């Protein structure tokens, strides 16, 4: 049996294009599920902090953050947010930048590594991004993160211990080191089977095509080897 295609995704919880890219990847892979020889894919998320200097509690909304903390003109920021909200809607995501609570995401990344350790990374990634972009929940404080972890079936006390002890912080840093080694400077970034790099929130069709292509290459190699 052909081994699963491995797709490693570098992203940040607070990256609007990362949530769009995640959803487009899922939609694209779902489109291949009905293929006679459907690709088998294993997706793993890796940590990337877009703004590691962000405070845990930022006083203001996304417009305030990008215009003051990042020095971007407010009109430009407003137009940019309207654009990404429209793109998100096409992907089936309902963004609400007006209630978004901007925060530091390092603890969220630690939680994702904890979730991966317990087989719930897929669910935890979705829950964090949904909480952040569509529900206006805080994803930077330990109490809030523990509550979200419990919602996806993780043990609350174990999640709290992992976050307080910073047990998974080295895992976050290792992901960031690997991103630098790959030359990744922006997210989302998808590494397919360790050899194909796909940058940005590509449309679902692009993800479906690359999954089929790699799967076909794998199957052909097995036939040749046989």
Short mmCIF file of C-alpha atoms in Angstrom, two decimals:
data_model
loop_
_atom_site.label_atom_id
_atom_site.label_comp_id
_atom_site.label_asym_id
_atom_site.label_seq_id
_atom_site.Cartn_x
_atom_site.Cartn_y
_atom_site.Cartn_z
CA UNK A 1 0.00 0.00 0.00
CA UNK A 2 1.27 3.46 -0.91
CA UNK A 3 2.32 5.55 2.09
CA UNK A 4 0.30 8.68 2.84
CA UNK A 5 1.35 11.96 1.25
CA UNK A 6 2.69 14.18 4.02
CA UNK A 7 1.69 17.85 3.88
CA UNK A 8 3.44 20.03 6.46
CA UNK A 9 1.76 23.40 6.92
CA UNK A 10 3.50 26.39 8.49
CA UNK A 11 0.91 28.86 9.73
CA UNK A 12 -0.06 31.25 12.50
CA UNK A 13 -3.36 31.26 14.38
CA UNK A 14 -3.53 35.04 13.86
CA UNK A 15 -2.93 34.88 10.09
CA UNK A 16 -6.18 35.42 8.13
CA UNK A 17 -4.73 33.90 4.98
CA UNK A 18 -3.67 30.80 6.94
CA UNK A 19 -7.27 29.99 7.89
CA UNK A 20 -8.33 30.52 4.28
CA UNK A 21 -5.45 28.33 3.10
CA UNK A 22 -6.38 25.64 5.60
CA UNK A 23 -9.99 25.61 4.45
CA UNK A 24 -9.00 25.57 0.77
CA UNK A 25 -6.63 22.67 1.44
CA UNK A 26 -9.43 20.73 3.13
CA UNK A 27 -11.84 21.51 0.28
CA UNK A 28 -9.30 20.49 -2.33
CA UNK A 29 -8.49 17.22 -0.59
CA UNK A 30 -12.20 16.47 -0.14
CA UNK A 31 -12.61 16.80 -3.91
CA UNK A 32 -10.12 13.97 -4.42
CA UNK A 33 -11.90 11.62 -2.03
CA UNK A 34 -14.18 10.26 -4.77
CA UNK A 35 -11.29 9.45 -7.10
CA UNK A 36 -11.04 5.73 -8.02
CA UNK A 37 -7.55 5.80 -6.48
CA UNK A 38 -8.03 8.58 -3.93
CA UNK A 39 -4.86 10.10 -2.47
CA UNK A 40 -4.20 9.36 1.18
CA UNK A 41 -2.92 12.52 2.86
CA UNK A 42 -1.55 13.25 6.32
CA UNK A 43 -1.57 16.94 7.29
CA UNK A 44 0.57 18.34 10.12
CA UNK A 45 0.57 21.97 11.27
CA UNK A 46 3.75 23.74 12.32
CA UNK A 47 4.35 26.95 14.26
CA UNK A 48 5.11 30.31 12.70
CA UNK A 49 4.74 33.61 14.59
CA UNK A 50 4.00 36.56 12.34
CA UNK A 51 4.27 39.11 15.17
CA UNK A 52 6.15 37.59 18.12
CA UNK A 53 6.44 41.05 19.72
CA UNK A 54 2.65 41.38 20.06
CA UNK A 55 1.45 41.83 23.65
CA UNK A 56 -0.90 39.21 25.09
CA UNK A 57 -3.50 41.89 25.74
CA UNK A 58 -3.53 44.49 22.97
CA UNK A 59 -5.79 47.49 23.63
CA UNK A 60 -7.60 47.89 20.32
CA UNK A 61 -8.93 46.01 17.31
CA UNK A 62 -7.17 44.72 14.20
CA UNK A 63 -7.42 48.11 12.50
CA UNK A 64 -5.72 49.73 15.50
CA UNK A 65 -3.03 47.06 15.64
CA UNK A 66 -2.02 47.24 12.00
CA UNK A 67 -2.17 51.04 11.83
CA UNK A 68 -0.40 51.81 15.11
CA UNK A 69 1.70 48.77 15.98
CA UNK A 70 2.70 48.08 12.38
CA UNK A 71 2.60 51.67 11.08
CA UNK A 72 0.23 51.06 8.16
CA UNK A 73 -2.15 53.83 6.93
CA UNK A 74 -5.66 53.26 8.35
CA UNK A 75 -7.38 53.54 4.96
CA UNK A 76 -5.03 50.94 3.52
CA UNK A 77 -5.66 48.64 6.48
CA UNK A 78 -9.43 49.05 6.18
CA UNK A 79 -9.35 48.17 2.48
CA UNK A 80 -7.06 45.20 3.14
CA UNK A 81 -9.37 43.82 5.84
CA UNK A 82 -12.42 44.23 3.61
CA UNK A 83 -10.60 42.33 0.86
CA UNK A 84 -9.55 39.41 3.03
CA UNK A 85 -13.04 39.22 4.56
CA UNK A 86 -14.44 38.81 1.05
CA UNK A 87 -11.92 36.13 0.14
CA UNK A 88 -12.67 34.33 3.41
CA UNK A 89 -16.39 34.38 2.66
CA UNK A 90 -15.75 32.61 -0.65
CA UNK A 91 -13.97 29.90 1.34
CA UNK A 92 -16.98 29.60 3.66
CA UNK A 93 -15.47 31.57 6.54
CA UNK A 94 -17.24 34.45 8.31
CA UNK A 95 -14.52 36.82 9.54
CA UNK A 96 -15.27 39.51 12.14
CA UNK A 97 -12.28 41.82 12.46
CA UNK A 98 -14.37 44.30 14.46
CA UNK A 99 -14.52 41.94 17.46
CA UNK A 100 -11.16 40.22 16.96
CA UNK A 101 -8.90 40.24 20.04
CA UNK A 102 -5.35 40.66 18.79
CA UNK A 103 -2.84 38.78 20.94
CA UNK A 104 0.48 37.01 21.10
CA UNK A 105 0.10 33.48 19.68
CA UNK A 106 3.03 31.60 21.19
CA UNK A 107 0.82 29.90 23.81
CA UNK A 108 -1.66 28.87 21.12
CA UNK A 109 1.21 27.24 19.25
CA UNK A 110 2.30 25.43 22.41
CA UNK A 111 -1.26 24.15 22.76
CA UNK A 112 -1.24 22.88 19.17
CA UNK A 113 1.84 20.78 19.95
CA UNK A 114 0.12 19.44 23.07
CA UNK A 115 -2.93 18.61 20.93
CA UNK A 116 -0.75 16.86 18.35
CA UNK A 117 0.78 14.75 21.11
CA UNK A 118 -2.76 13.60 21.99
CA UNK A 119 -4.02 13.10 18.44
CA UNK A 120 -6.24 16.21 18.34
CA UNK A 121 -4.17 18.74 16.41
CA UNK A 122 -6.60 18.94 13.48
CA UNK A 123 -9.51 19.73 15.78
CA UNK A 124 -7.49 22.15 17.92
CA UNK A 125 -6.25 24.11 14.92
CA UNK A 126 -9.78 24.56 13.61
CA UNK A 127 -11.11 25.53 17.04
CA UNK A 128 -8.41 28.16 17.62
CA UNK A 129 -8.78 29.78 14.21
CA UNK A 130 -12.56 29.81 14.41
CA UNK A 131 -12.44 31.27 17.92
CA UNK A 132 -10.05 33.99 16.81
CA UNK A 133 -11.43 35.08 13.45
CA UNK A 134 -15.15 34.39 13.69
CA UNK A 135 -16.05 34.50 17.39
CA UNK A 136 -13.84 37.22 18.85
CA UNK A 137 -12.47 34.94 21.56
CA UNK A 138 -9.11 35.49 23.25
CA UNK A 139 -6.51 32.88 22.22
CA UNK A 140 -3.49 34.25 24.07
CA UNK A 141 -4.28 33.61 27.73
CA UNK A 142 -3.89 30.25 29.42
CA UNK A 143 -7.39 30.13 30.92
CA UNK A 144 -9.03 30.81 27.55
CA UNK A 145 -6.82 28.29 25.78
CA UNK A 146 -7.56 25.58 28.35
CA UNK A 147 -11.30 26.13 27.84
CA UNK A 148 -10.90 25.75 24.07
CA UNK A 149 -8.77 22.64 24.56
CA UNK A 150 -11.53 21.06 26.65
CA UNK A 151 -14.03 21.80 23.86
CA UNK A 152 -12.15 19.51 21.48
CA UNK A 153 -11.88 16.71 24.02
CA UNK A 154 -8.47 17.38 25.54
CA UNK A 155 -7.91 17.05 29.27
CA UNK A 156 -8.11 20.55 30.75
CA UNK A 157 -5.72 19.94 33.64
CA UNK A 158 -3.11 18.34 31.39
CA UNK A 159 -3.43 21.19 28.90
CA UNK A 160 -2.97 23.76 31.66
CA UNK A 161 0.11 21.97 32.99
CA UNK A 162 1.64 21.88 29.53
CA UNK A 163 1.05 25.60 28.99
CA UNK A 164 2.21 26.71 32.45
CA UNK A 165 5.37 24.57 32.26
CA UNK A 166 6.10 25.70 28.67
CA UNK A 167 6.84 22.05 27.96
CA UNK A 168 6.13 22.46 24.25
CA UNK A 169 7.91 25.78 23.74
CA UNK A 170 11.01 23.96 22.40
CA UNK A 171 8.72 22.30 19.82
CA UNK A 172 7.47 25.71 18.72
CA UNK A 173 11.04 26.96 18.36
CA UNK A 174 12.05 23.82 16.43
CA UNK A 175 9.24 24.49 13.94
CA UNK A 176 10.44 28.05 13.54
CA UNK A 177 14.02 26.88 13.02
CA UNK A 178 12.82 24.46 10.34
CA UNK A 179 10.91 27.28 8.64
CA UNK A 180 14.10 29.33 8.51
CA UNK A 181 16.00 26.34 7.13
CA UNK A 182 13.42 26.01 4.36
CA UNK A 183 13.61 29.74 3.68
CA UNK A 184 9.98 30.32 4.66
CA UNK A 185 9.38 34.03 5.27
CA UNK A 186 5.59 34.16 4.98
CA UNK A 187 2.62 31.93 5.74
CA UNK A 188 0.71 29.87 4.96
CA UNK A 189 3.39 27.70 3.45
CA UNK A 190 2.81 24.06 2.51
CA UNK A 191 5.61 21.51 2.12
CA UNK A 192 4.44 18.41 0.27
CA UNK A 193 6.41 15.22 0.90
CA UNK A 194 9.40 17.31 1.93
CA UNK A 195 10.15 18.31 -1.66
CA UNK A 196 7.38 20.52 -3.08
CA UNK A 197 6.77 23.99 -1.64
CA UNK A 198 3.43 25.74 -2.08
CA UNK A 199 3.20 29.34 -0.90
CA UNK A 200 0.03 31.21 0.00
CA UNK A 201 -3.68 30.45 0.26
CA UNK A 202 -4.02 28.66 -3.05
CA UNK A 203 -7.49 27.78 -4.42
CA UNK A 204 -8.91 24.32 -3.63
CA UNK A 205 -8.30 23.17 -7.20
CA UNK A 206 -4.56 23.74 -6.82
CA UNK A 207 -4.39 21.57 -3.71
CA UNK A 208 -6.46 18.85 -5.37
CA UNK A 209 -4.15 18.90 -8.39
CA UNK A 210 -0.93 18.59 -6.42
CA UNK A 211 -2.37 15.78 -4.25
CA UNK A 212 -3.37 13.85 -7.37
CA UNK A 213 -0.04 14.54 -9.03
CA UNK A 214 2.07 13.37 -6.09
CA UNK A 215 -0.17 10.34 -5.55
CA UNK A 216 0.17 9.41 -9.21
CA UNK A 217 3.95 9.76 -8.99
CA UNK A 218 3.94 7.52 -5.93
CA UNK A 219 1.76 4.87 -7.59
CA UNK A 220 3.89 4.96 -10.75
CA UNK A 221 7.08 4.53 -8.74
CA UNK A 222 5.58 1.50 -6.97
CA UNK A 223 4.58 -0.06 -10.29
CA UNK A 224 8.07 0.53 -11.69
CA UNK A 225 9.63 -0.93 -8.57
CA UNK A 226 7.38 -3.95 -8.81
#
